[in-house]
């Protein structure tokens, strides 16, 4: 039972290129969350998705960033026309249940992250 | 002001010491997580709490909902416990994170 799988682990892009980060949730998990950790800063929520739906993207920059979680396949975080400020660690997490279930164990699990470096 | 405040920011302990990391939050939450991040590594979810106390091995986590406060305790600390410990609270669809406590346990 593999955990949350993120790939690639490390990604180097030149300014202006596109970066695609993949996240395969744990088996049985239909909720995916993306977070960004800038150097020397804490984690920040970006987007919450269920299969084929974006539930909350309030933490995602309005331009150049997009996320999807198709019916089949991994969740993808796409950054177009990357800039140096996009260099960060991007973490994905998945869970079985929706937020607000209180004491229920929704099996929230993080991936190991993708470290994006823009040169 | 951050929704989640952790203290201390940095902590150095001798092997075997009892360690406490504190977390205070200002939003209404459905759950609180304690996470562990090793240098350059991924993130491991240690505990999810919505009330009371949980124990796993040498780790104990407590939460006081009325006071909006949680603590993570490590008993008989070991150098392999050296990591950043992050408090995260879930409010609605979002998580809010503390900036982490960097723990170093010296042999």
PDB file of N, CA and C in Angstrom, chain B:
ATOM      1  N   UNK B   1      -0.721  38.784  11.762  1.00  0.00           N
ATOM      2  CA  UNK B   1      -0.608  37.743  12.774  1.00  0.00           C
ATOM      3  C   UNK B   1      -0.971  36.403  12.137  1.00  0.00           C
ATOM      4  N   UNK B   2      -0.111  35.383  12.395  1.00  0.00           N
ATOM      5  CA  UNK B   2      -0.388  34.059  11.858  1.00  0.00           C
ATOM      6  C   UNK B   2      -1.523  33.405  12.617  1.00  0.00           C
ATOM      7  N   UNK B   3      -2.267  32.589  11.874  1.00  0.00           N
ATOM      8  CA  UNK B   3      -3.342  31.844  12.504  1.00  0.00           C
ATOM      9  C   UNK B   3      -2.809  30.807  13.488  1.00  0.00           C
ATOM     10  N   UNK B   4      -1.581  30.345  13.238  1.00  0.00           N
ATOM     11  CA  UNK B   4      -0.975  29.311  14.088  1.00  0.00           C
ATOM     12  C   UNK B   4       0.392  29.800  14.556  1.00  0.00           C
ATOM     13  N   UNK B   5       0.592  29.767  15.846  1.00  0.00           N
ATOM     14  CA  UNK B   5       1.864  30.184  16.425  1.00  0.00           C
ATOM     15  C   UNK B   5       2.488  29.003  17.157  1.00  0.00           C
ATOM     16  N   UNK B   6       3.761  28.778  16.900  1.00  0.00           N
ATOM     17  CA  UNK B   6       4.471  27.705  17.587  1.00  0.00           C
ATOM     18  C   UNK B   6       5.597  28.268  18.433  1.00  0.00           C
ATOM     19  N   UNK B   7       5.889  27.548  19.496  1.00  0.00           N
ATOM     20  CA  UNK B   7       7.057  27.903  20.303  1.00  0.00           C
ATOM     21  C   UNK B   7       7.643  26.655  20.933  1.00  0.00           C
ATOM     22  N   UNK B   8       8.960  26.613  21.139  1.00  0.00           N
ATOM     23  CA  UNK B   8       9.905  27.622  20.659  1.00  0.00           C
ATOM     24  C   UNK B   8      10.165  27.453  19.161  1.00  0.00           C
ATOM     25  N   UNK B   9      10.865  28.389  18.582  1.00  0.00           N
ATOM     26  CA  UNK B   9      11.217  28.308  17.166  1.00  0.00           C
ATOM     27  C   UNK B   9      12.368  27.324  16.963  1.00  0.00           C
ATOM     28  N   UNK B  10      13.301  27.346  17.893  1.00  0.00           N
ATOM     29  CA  UNK B  10      14.436  26.422  17.863  1.00  0.00           C
ATOM     30  C   UNK B  10      14.607  25.819  19.246  1.00  0.00           C
ATOM     31  N   UNK B  11      15.021  24.569  19.264  1.00  0.00           N
ATOM     32  CA  UNK B  11      15.162  23.864  20.530  1.00  0.00           C
ATOM     33  C   UNK B  11      16.312  22.876  20.423  1.00  0.00           C
ATOM     34  N   UNK B  12      17.234  22.970  21.364  1.00  0.00           N
ATOM     35  CA  UNK B  12      18.335  22.014  21.440  1.00  0.00           C
ATOM     36  C   UNK B  12      18.231  21.276  22.755  1.00  0.00           C
ATOM     37  N   UNK B  13      18.334  19.974  22.713  1.00  0.00           N
ATOM     38  CA  UNK B  13      18.186  19.163  23.916  1.00  0.00           C
ATOM     39  C   UNK B  13      19.261  18.091  23.954  1.00  0.00           C
ATOM     40  N   UNK B  14      19.571  17.658  25.156  1.00  0.00           N
ATOM     41  CA  UNK B  14      20.469  16.515  25.333  1.00  0.00           C
ATOM     42  C   UNK B  14      19.665  15.232  25.183  1.00  0.00           C
ATOM     43  N   UNK B  15      20.320  14.229  24.661  1.00  0.00           N
ATOM     44  CA  UNK B  15      19.658  12.929  24.513  1.00  0.00           C
ATOM     45  C   UNK B  15      19.069  12.494  25.851  1.00  0.00           C
ATOM     46  N   UNK B  16      17.846  12.036  25.822  1.00  0.00           N
ATOM     47  CA  UNK B  16      17.175  11.563  27.031  1.00  0.00           C
ATOM     48  C   UNK B  16      16.244  12.589  27.658  1.00  0.00           C
ATOM     49  N   UNK B  17      16.369  13.841  27.271  1.00  0.00           N
ATOM     50  CA  UNK B  17      15.531  14.884  27.868  1.00  0.00           C
ATOM     51  C   UNK B  17      14.090  14.770  27.395  1.00  0.00           C
ATOM     52  N   UNK B  18      13.197  15.306  28.222  1.00  0.00           N
ATOM     53  CA  UNK B  18      11.784  15.403  27.893  1.00  0.00           C
ATOM     54  C   UNK B  18      11.574  16.735  27.169  1.00  0.00           C
ATOM     55  N   UNK B  19      10.899  16.675  26.035  1.00  0.00           N
ATOM     56  CA  UNK B  19      10.759  17.853  25.177  1.00  0.00           C
ATOM     57  C   UNK B  19       9.292  18.211  25.022  1.00  0.00           C
ATOM     58  N   UNK B  20       9.008  19.503  25.046  1.00  0.00           N
ATOM     59  CA  UNK B  20       7.644  19.989  24.796  1.00  0.00           C
ATOM     60  C   UNK B  20       7.684  21.080  23.745  1.00  0.00           C
ATOM     61  N   UNK B  21       6.823  20.951  22.767  1.00  0.00           N
ATOM     62  CA  UNK B  21       6.637  21.967  21.734  1.00  0.00           C
ATOM     63  C   UNK B  21       5.194  22.415  21.807  1.00  0.00           C
ATOM     64  N   UNK B  22       4.986  23.723  21.772  1.00  0.00           N
ATOM     65  CA  UNK B  22       3.650  24.278  21.947  1.00  0.00           C
ATOM     66  C   UNK B  22       3.097  24.888  20.669  1.00  0.00           C
ATOM     67  N   UNK B  23       1.785  24.844  20.572  1.00  0.00           N
ATOM     68  CA  UNK B  23       1.092  25.380  19.395  1.00  0.00           C
ATOM     69  C   UNK B  23      -0.187  26.073  19.864  1.00  0.00           C
ATOM     70  N   UNK B  24      -0.356  27.332  19.475  1.00  0.00           N
ATOM     71  CA  UNK B  24      -1.587  28.062  19.735  1.00  0.00           C
ATOM     72  C   UNK B  24      -2.187  28.503  18.424  1.00  0.00           C
ATOM     73  N   UNK B  25      -3.495  28.501  18.342  1.00  0.00           N
ATOM     74  CA  UNK B  25      -4.147  28.865  17.092  1.00  0.00           C
ATOM     75  C   UNK B  25      -5.318  29.793  17.375  1.00  0.00           C
ATOM     76  N   UNK B  26      -5.720  30.521  16.359  1.00  0.00           N
ATOM     77  CA  UNK B  26      -6.726  31.564  16.575  1.00  0.00           C
ATOM     78  C   UNK B  26      -8.011  31.333  15.788  1.00  0.00           C
ATOM     79  N   UNK B  27      -8.055  30.268  14.994  1.00  0.00           N
ATOM     80  CA  UNK B  27      -9.238  30.012  14.169  1.00  0.00           C
ATOM     81  C   UNK B  27     -10.008  28.824  14.729  1.00  0.00           C
ATOM     82  N   UNK B  28     -11.282  28.728  14.344  1.00  0.00           N
ATOM     83  CA  UNK B  28     -12.052  27.547  14.699  1.00  0.00           C
ATOM     84  C   UNK B  28     -11.597  26.383  13.845  1.00  0.00           C
ATOM     85  N   UNK B  29     -11.373  25.248  14.459  1.00  0.00           N
ATOM     86  CA  UNK B  29     -10.778  24.145  13.722  1.00  0.00           C
ATOM     87  C   UNK B  29     -11.634  22.888  13.817  1.00  0.00           C
ATOM     88  N   UNK B  30     -11.443  22.019  12.842  1.00  0.00           N
ATOM     89  CA  UNK B  30     -12.051  20.696  12.913  1.00  0.00           C
ATOM     90  C   UNK B  30     -11.032  19.650  13.348  1.00  0.00           C
ATOM     91  N   UNK B  31      -9.753  19.957  13.150  1.00  0.00           N
ATOM     92  CA  UNK B  31      -8.709  19.022  13.570  1.00  0.00           C
ATOM     93  C   UNK B  31      -7.370  19.733  13.609  1.00  0.00           C
ATOM     94  N   UNK B  32      -6.460  19.167  14.365  1.00  0.00           N
ATOM     95  CA  UNK B  32      -5.095  19.697  14.447  1.00  0.00           C
ATOM     96  C   UNK B  32      -4.131  18.548  14.168  1.00  0.00           C
ATOM     97  N   UNK B  33      -3.106  18.844  13.376  1.00  0.00           N
ATOM     98  CA  UNK B  33      -2.098  17.838  13.039  1.00  0.00           C
ATOM     99  C   UNK B  33      -0.742  18.271  13.575  1.00  0.00           C
ATOM    100  N   UNK B  34       0.019  17.290  13.988  1.00  0.00           N
ATOM    101  CA  UNK B  34       1.447  17.494  14.210  1.00  0.00           C
ATOM    102  C   UNK B  34       2.197  16.753  13.113  1.00  0.00           C
ATOM    103  N   UNK B  35       3.110  17.479  12.467  1.00  0.00           N
ATOM    104  CA  UNK B  35       3.874  16.941  11.346  1.00  0.00           C
ATOM    105  C   UNK B  35       5.357  16.977  11.674  1.00  0.00           C
ATOM    106  N   UNK B  36       6.094  16.079  11.041  1.00  0.00           N
ATOM    107  CA  UNK B  36       7.535  16.029  11.232  1.00  0.00           C
ATOM    108  C   UNK B  36       8.199  16.129   9.860  1.00  0.00           C
ATOM    109  N   UNK B  37       9.189  17.007   9.764  1.00  0.00           N
ATOM    110  CA  UNK B  37       9.908  17.166   8.509  1.00  0.00           C
ATOM    111  C   UNK B  37      11.406  17.097   8.787  1.00  0.00           C
ATOM    112  N   UNK B  38      12.052  16.097   8.175  1.00  0.00           N
ATOM    113  CA  UNK B  38      13.496  15.987   8.295  1.00  0.00           C
ATOM    114  C   UNK B  38      14.153  16.876   7.252  1.00  0.00           C
ATOM    115  N   UNK B  39      15.389  17.334   7.496  1.00  0.00           N
ATOM    116  CA  UNK B  39      16.063  18.234   6.554  1.00  0.00           C
ATOM    117  C   UNK B  39      16.067  17.662   5.142  1.00  0.00           C
ATOM    118  N   UNK B  40      15.593  18.447   4.198  1.00  0.00           N
ATOM    119  CA  UNK B  40      15.567  18.013   2.802  1.00  0.00           C
ATOM    120  C   UNK B  40      14.619  16.874   2.523  1.00  0.00           C
ATOM    121  N   UNK B  41      13.831  16.527   3.520  1.00  0.00           N
ATOM    122  CA  UNK B  41      12.993  15.340   3.361  1.00  0.00           C
ATOM    123  C   UNK B  41      11.527  15.651   3.270  1.00  0.00           C
ATOM    124  N   UNK B  42      10.760  14.601   3.223  1.00  0.00           N
ATOM    125  CA  UNK B  42       9.324  14.749   3.139  1.00  0.00           C
ATOM    126  C   UNK B  42       8.709  15.035   4.491  1.00  0.00           C
ATOM    127  N   UNK B  43       7.416  15.022   4.495  1.00  0.00           N
ATOM    128  CA  UNK B  43       6.655  15.350   5.699  1.00  0.00           C
ATOM    129  C   UNK B  43       5.903  14.115   6.153  1.00  0.00           C
ATOM    130  N   UNK B  44       5.988  13.860   7.429  1.00  0.00           N
ATOM    131  CA  UNK B  44       5.273  12.733   8.019  1.00  0.00           C
ATOM    132  C   UNK B  44       4.224  13.273   8.974  1.00  0.00           C
ATOM    133  N   UNK B  45       3.021  12.769   8.861  1.00  0.00           N
ATOM    134  CA  UNK B  45       1.966  13.158   9.782  1.00  0.00           C
ATOM    135  C   UNK B  45       2.091  12.297  11.035  1.00  0.00           C
ATOM    136  N   UNK B  46       2.335  12.939  12.173  1.00  0.00           N
ATOM    137  CA  UNK B  46       2.523  12.198  13.423  1.00  0.00           C
ATOM    138  C   UNK B  46       1.188  11.935  14.114  1.00  0.00           C
ATOM    139  N   UNK B  47       0.385  12.976  14.236  1.00  0.00           N
ATOM    140  CA  UNK B  47      -0.884  12.864  14.938  1.00  0.00           C
ATOM    141  C   UNK B  47      -1.935  13.717  14.261  1.00  0.00           C
ATOM    142  N   UNK B  48      -3.185  13.273  14.375  1.00  0.00           N
ATOM    143  CA  UNK B  48      -4.330  14.113  14.098  1.00  0.00           C
ATOM    144  C   UNK B  48      -5.185  14.118  15.352  1.00  0.00           C
ATOM    145  N   UNK B  49      -5.531  15.308  15.828  1.00  0.00           N
ATOM    146  CA  UNK B  49      -6.276  15.428  17.083  1.00  0.00           C
ATOM    147  C   UNK B  49      -7.484  16.325  16.884  1.00  0.00           C
ATOM    148  N   UNK B  50      -8.574  15.982  17.527  1.00  0.00           N
ATOM    149  CA  UNK B  50      -9.669  16.941  17.636  1.00  0.00           C
ATOM    150  C   UNK B  50     -10.057  17.147  19.095  1.00  0.00           C
ATOM    151  N   UNK B  51      -9.567  16.290  19.976  1.00  0.00           N
ATOM    152  CA  UNK B  51      -9.801  16.472  21.412  1.00  0.00           C
ATOM    153  C   UNK B  51      -8.855  15.561  22.182  1.00  0.00           C
ATOM    154  N   UNK B  52      -8.612  15.907  23.447  1.00  0.00           N
ATOM    155  CA  UNK B  52      -7.919  14.997  24.346  1.00  0.00           C
ATOM    156  C   UNK B  52      -6.450  14.802  24.055  1.00  0.00           C
ATOM    157  N   UNK B  53      -6.065  13.561  23.990  1.00  0.00           N
ATOM    158  CA  UNK B  53      -4.656  13.201  24.002  1.00  0.00           C
ATOM    159  C   UNK B  53      -4.453  11.950  23.162  1.00  0.00           C
ATOM    160  N   UNK B  54      -3.303  11.904  22.474  1.00  0.00           N
ATOM    161  CA  UNK B  54      -2.940  10.675  21.761  1.00  0.00           C
ATOM    162  C   UNK B  54      -1.483  10.362  22.053  1.00  0.00           C
ATOM    163  N   UNK B  55      -1.169   9.063  22.042  1.00  0.00           N
ATOM    164  CA  UNK B  55       0.201   8.630  22.332  1.00  0.00           C
ATOM    165  C   UNK B  55       0.622   7.625  21.282  1.00  0.00           C
ATOM    166  N   UNK B  56       1.869   7.792  20.821  1.00  0.00           N
ATOM    167  CA  UNK B  56       2.425   6.831  19.886  1.00  0.00           C
ATOM    168  C   UNK B  56       3.900   6.680  20.208  1.00  0.00           C
ATOM    169  N   UNK B  57       4.243   5.555  20.841  1.00  0.00           N
ATOM    170  CA  UNK B  57       5.625   5.350  21.239  1.00  0.00           C
ATOM    171  C   UNK B  57       6.042   6.403  22.240  1.00  0.00           C
ATOM    172  N   UNK B  58       7.122   7.140  21.909  1.00  0.00           N
ATOM    173  CA  UNK B  58       7.624   8.165  22.828  1.00  0.00           C
ATOM    174  C   UNK B  58       6.982   9.523  22.589  1.00  0.00           C
ATOM    175  N   UNK B  59       6.059   9.586  21.674  1.00  0.00           N
ATOM    176  CA  UNK B  59       5.405  10.847  21.332  1.00  0.00           C
ATOM    177  C   UNK B  59       4.015  10.913  21.948  1.00  0.00           C
ATOM    178  N   UNK B  60       3.716  12.089  22.511  1.00  0.00           N
ATOM    179  CA  UNK B  60       2.391  12.342  23.087  1.00  0.00           C
ATOM    180  C   UNK B  60       1.913  13.692  22.572  1.00  0.00           C
ATOM    181  N   UNK B  61       0.684  13.753  22.139  1.00  0.00           N
ATOM    182  CA  UNK B  61       0.102  15.017  21.694  1.00  0.00           C
ATOM    183  C   UNK B  61      -1.177  15.271  22.471  1.00  0.00           C
ATOM    184  N   UNK B  62      -1.343  16.512  22.904  1.00  0.00           N
ATOM    185  CA  UNK B  62      -2.546  16.901  23.634  1.00  0.00           C
ATOM    186  C   UNK B  62      -3.147  18.131  22.984  1.00  0.00           C
ATOM    187  N   UNK B  63      -4.443  18.295  23.177  1.00  0.00           N
ATOM    188  CA  UNK B  63      -5.106  19.483  22.666  1.00  0.00           C
ATOM    189  C   UNK B  63      -6.149  19.956  23.661  1.00  0.00           C
ATOM    190  N   UNK B  64      -6.229  21.279  23.833  1.00  0.00           N
ATOM    191  CA  UNK B  64      -7.253  21.895  24.660  1.00  0.00           C
ATOM    192  C   UNK B  64      -8.046  22.819  23.748  1.00  0.00           C
ATOM    193  N   UNK B  65      -9.240  22.368  23.378  1.00  0.00           N
ATOM    194  CA  UNK B  65     -10.042  23.105  22.399  1.00  0.00           C
ATOM    195  C   UNK B  65     -10.466  24.468  22.951  1.00  0.00           C
ATOM    196  N   UNK B  66     -10.821  24.510  24.230  1.00  0.00           N
ATOM    197  CA  UNK B  66     -11.273  25.773  24.829  1.00  0.00           C
ATOM    198  C   UNK B  66     -10.174  26.824  24.808  1.00  0.00           C
ATOM    199  N   UNK B  67      -8.946  26.365  25.096  1.00  0.00           N
ATOM    200  CA  UNK B  67      -7.829  27.307  25.135  1.00  0.00           C
ATOM    201  C   UNK B  67      -7.143  27.463  23.783  1.00  0.00           C
ATOM    202  N   UNK B  68      -7.575  26.688  22.790  1.00  0.00           N
ATOM    203  CA  UNK B  68      -6.976  26.735  21.448  1.00  0.00           C
ATOM    204  C   UNK B  68      -5.461  26.527  21.537  1.00  0.00           C
ATOM    205  N   UNK B  69      -5.114  25.425  22.143  1.00  0.00           N
ATOM    206  CA  UNK B  69      -3.710  25.160  22.397  1.00  0.00           C
ATOM    207  C   UNK B  69      -3.446  23.656  22.307  1.00  0.00           C
ATOM    208  N   UNK B  70      -2.285  23.329  21.747  1.00  0.00           N
ATOM    209  CA  UNK B  70      -1.869  21.927  21.673  1.00  0.00           C
ATOM    210  C   UNK B  70      -0.397  21.834  22.026  1.00  0.00           C
ATOM    211  N   UNK B  71      -0.010  20.701  22.560  1.00  0.00           N
ATOM    212  CA  UNK B  71       1.394  20.444  22.863  1.00  0.00           C
ATOM    213  C   UNK B  71       1.807  19.100  22.289  1.00  0.00           C
ATOM    214  N   UNK B  72       3.047  19.053  21.852  1.00  0.00           N
ATOM    215  CA  UNK B  72       3.668  17.796  21.431  1.00  0.00           C
ATOM    216  C   UNK B  72       4.811  17.513  22.394  1.00  0.00           C
ATOM    217  N   UNK B  73       4.791  16.339  22.998  1.00  0.00           N
ATOM    218  CA  UNK B  73       5.821  15.954  23.939  1.00  0.00           C
ATOM    219  C   UNK B  73       6.605  14.786  23.373  1.00  0.00           C
ATOM    220  N   UNK B  74       7.911  14.814  23.603  1.00  0.00           N
ATOM    221  CA  UNK B  74       8.772  13.683  23.245  1.00  0.00           C
ATOM    222  C   UNK B  74       9.473  13.240  24.520  1.00  0.00           C
ATOM    223  N   UNK B  75       9.243  12.013  24.905  1.00  0.00           N
ATOM    224  CA  UNK B  75       9.918  11.485  26.090  1.00  0.00           C
ATOM    225  C   UNK B  75      11.200  10.772  25.666  1.00  0.00           C
ATOM    226  N   UNK B  76      12.196  10.800  26.550  1.00  0.00           N
ATOM    227  CA  UNK B  76      13.473  10.121  26.288  1.00  0.00           C
ATOM    228  C   UNK B  76      13.976  10.438  24.885  1.00  0.00           C
ATOM    229  N   UNK B  77      14.191  11.716  24.621  1.00  0.00           N
ATOM    230  CA  UNK B  77      14.542  12.149  23.266  1.00  0.00           C
ATOM    231  C   UNK B  77      15.829  11.484  22.789  1.00  0.00           C
ATOM    232  N   UNK B  78      15.907  11.354  21.462  1.00  0.00           N
ATOM    233  CA  UNK B  78      17.011  10.660  20.806  1.00  0.00           C
ATOM    234  C   UNK B  78      17.468  11.516  19.624  1.00  0.00           C
ATOM    235  N   UNK B  79      18.753  11.424  19.250  1.00  0.00           N
ATOM    236  CA  UNK B  79      19.216  12.221  18.101  1.00  0.00           C
ATOM    237  C   UNK B  79      18.392  12.023  16.839  1.00  0.00           C
ATOM    238  N   UNK B  80      17.809  10.860  16.650  1.00  0.00           N
ATOM    239  CA  UNK B  80      16.999  10.662  15.437  1.00  0.00           C
ATOM    240  C   UNK B  80      15.680  11.431  15.485  1.00  0.00           C
ATOM    241  N   UNK B  81      15.359  12.008  16.654  1.00  0.00           N
ATOM    242  CA  UNK B  81      14.172  12.873  16.735  1.00  0.00           C
ATOM    243  C   UNK B  81      14.456  14.265  16.152  1.00  0.00           C
ATOM    244  N   UNK B  82      15.714  14.546  15.849  1.00  0.00           N
ATOM    245  CA  UNK B  82      16.072  15.853  15.306  1.00  0.00           C
ATOM    246  C   UNK B  82      15.353  16.076  13.984  1.00  0.00           C
ATOM    247  N   UNK B  83      14.561  17.122  13.941  1.00  0.00           N
ATOM    248  CA  UNK B  83      13.723  17.409  12.773  1.00  0.00           C
ATOM    249  C   UNK B  83      13.006  18.724  13.037  1.00  0.00           C
ATOM    250  N   UNK B  84      12.232  19.147  12.052  1.00  0.00           N
ATOM    251  CA  UNK B  84      11.326  20.278  12.261  1.00  0.00           C
ATOM    252  C   UNK B  84       9.936  19.728  12.526  1.00  0.00           C
ATOM    253  N   UNK B  85       9.313  20.208  13.568  1.00  0.00           N
ATOM    254  CA  UNK B  85       7.971  19.767  13.951  1.00  0.00           C
ATOM    255  C   UNK B  85       7.004  20.909  13.659  1.00  0.00           C
ATOM    256  N   UNK B  86       5.971  20.579  12.906  1.00  0.00           N
ATOM    257  CA  UNK B  86       5.048  21.593  12.408  1.00  0.00           C
ATOM    258  C   UNK B  86       3.651  21.301  12.924  1.00  0.00           C
ATOM    259  N   UNK B  87       3.033  22.341  13.447  1.00  0.00           N
ATOM    260  CA  UNK B  87       1.639  22.257  13.880  1.00  0.00           C
ATOM    261  C   UNK B  87       0.768  22.771  12.733  1.00  0.00           C
ATOM    262  N   UNK B  88      -0.269  22.048  12.409  1.00  0.00           N
ATOM    263  CA  UNK B  88      -1.169  22.463  11.332  1.00  0.00           C
ATOM    264  C   UNK B  88      -2.604  22.296  11.800  1.00  0.00           C
ATOM    265  N   UNK B  89      -3.432  23.302  11.547  1.00  0.00           N
ATOM    266  CA  UNK B  89      -4.836  23.200  11.935  1.00  0.00           C
ATOM    267  C   UNK B  89      -5.705  23.251  10.697  1.00  0.00           C
ATOM    268  N   UNK B  90      -6.783  22.506  10.749  1.00  0.00           N
ATOM    269  CA  UNK B  90      -7.718  22.463   9.637  1.00  0.00           C
ATOM    270  C   UNK B  90      -8.939  23.289   9.991  1.00  0.00           C
ATOM    271  N   UNK B  91      -9.209  24.260   9.119  1.00  0.00           N
ATOM    272  CA  UNK B  91     -10.376  25.123   9.280  1.00  0.00           C
ATOM    273  C   UNK B  91     -11.098  25.143   7.944  1.00  0.00           C
ATOM    274  N   UNK B  92     -12.253  24.537   7.885  1.00  0.00           N
ATOM    275  CA  UNK B  92     -12.953  24.446   6.603  1.00  0.00           C
ATOM    276  C   UNK B  92     -12.167  23.588   5.626  1.00  0.00           C
ATOM    277  N   UNK B  93     -11.961  24.124   4.448  1.00  0.00           N
ATOM    278  CA  UNK B  93     -11.230  23.380   3.421  1.00  0.00           C
ATOM    279  C   UNK B  93      -9.726  23.564   3.516  1.00  0.00           C
ATOM    280  N   UNK B  94      -9.280  24.428   4.383  1.00  0.00           N
ATOM    281  CA  UNK B  94      -7.878  24.811   4.367  1.00  0.00           C
ATOM    282  C   UNK B  94      -7.137  24.336   5.597  1.00  0.00           C
ATOM    283  N   UNK B  95      -5.827  24.229   5.399  1.00  0.00           N
ATOM    284  CA  UNK B  95      -4.921  24.039   6.514  1.00  0.00           C
ATOM    285  C   UNK B  95      -4.124  25.312   6.725  1.00  0.00           C
ATOM    286  N   UNK B  96      -3.886  25.625   7.991  1.00  0.00           N
ATOM    287  CA  UNK B  96      -2.982  26.707   8.351  1.00  0.00           C
ATOM    288  C   UNK B  96      -1.826  26.081   9.124  1.00  0.00           C
ATOM    289  N   UNK B  97      -0.630  26.543   8.810  1.00  0.00           N
ATOM    290  CA  UNK B  97       0.558  25.913   9.375  1.00  0.00           C
ATOM    291  C   UNK B  97       1.342  26.876  10.258  1.00  0.00           C
ATOM    292  N   UNK B  98       1.892  26.337  11.326  1.00  0.00           N
ATOM    293  CA  UNK B  98       2.898  27.075  12.066  1.00  0.00           C
ATOM    294  C   UNK B  98       4.201  27.072  11.282  1.00  0.00           C
ATOM    295  N   UNK B  99       5.118  27.899  11.689  1.00  0.00           N
ATOM    296  CA  UNK B  99       6.393  27.983  10.969  1.00  0.00           C
ATOM    297  C   UNK B  99       7.366  26.897  11.395  1.00  0.00           C
ATOM    298  N   UNK B 100       6.970  26.109  12.364  1.00  0.00           N
ATOM    299  CA  UNK B 100       7.792  24.958  12.724  1.00  0.00           C
ATOM    300  C   UNK B 100       8.715  25.212  13.887  1.00  0.00           C
ATOM    301  N   UNK B 101       9.037  24.147  14.573  1.00  0.00           N
ATOM    302  CA  UNK B 101      10.032  24.156  15.646  1.00  0.00           C
ATOM    303  C   UNK B 101      11.165  23.248  15.220  1.00  0.00           C
ATOM    304  N   UNK B 102      12.355  23.809  15.125  1.00  0.00           N
ATOM    305  CA  UNK B 102      13.521  23.027  14.726  1.00  0.00           C
ATOM    306  C   UNK B 102      14.159  22.414  15.963  1.00  0.00           C
ATOM    307  N   UNK B 103      14.095  21.113  16.059  1.00  0.00           N
ATOM    308  CA  UNK B 103      14.620  20.390  17.223  1.00  0.00           C
ATOM    309  C   UNK B 103      15.936  19.716  16.873  1.00  0.00           C
ATOM    310  N   UNK B 104      16.918  19.925  17.720  1.00  0.00           N
ATOM    311  CA  UNK B 104      18.196  19.220  17.601  1.00  0.00           C
ATOM    312  C   UNK B 104      18.450  18.492  18.911  1.00  0.00           C
ATOM    313  N   UNK B 105      18.625  17.189  18.840  1.00  0.00           N
ATOM    314  CA  UNK B 105      18.921  16.387  20.028  1.00  0.00           C
ATOM    315  C   UNK B 105      20.374  15.949  19.944  1.00  0.00           C
ATOM    316  N   UNK B 106      21.125  16.352  20.949  1.00  0.00           N
ATOM    317  CA  UNK B 106      22.574  16.097  20.960  1.00  0.00           C
ATOM    318  C   UNK B 106      22.865  14.816  21.732  1.00  0.00           C
ATOM    319  N   UNK B 107      23.706  13.946  21.170  1.00  0.00           N
ATOM    320  CA  UNK B 107      24.017  12.682  21.872  1.00  0.00           C
ATOM    321  C   UNK B 107      24.740  12.942  23.191  1.00  0.00           C
TER     322      UNK B 107
END
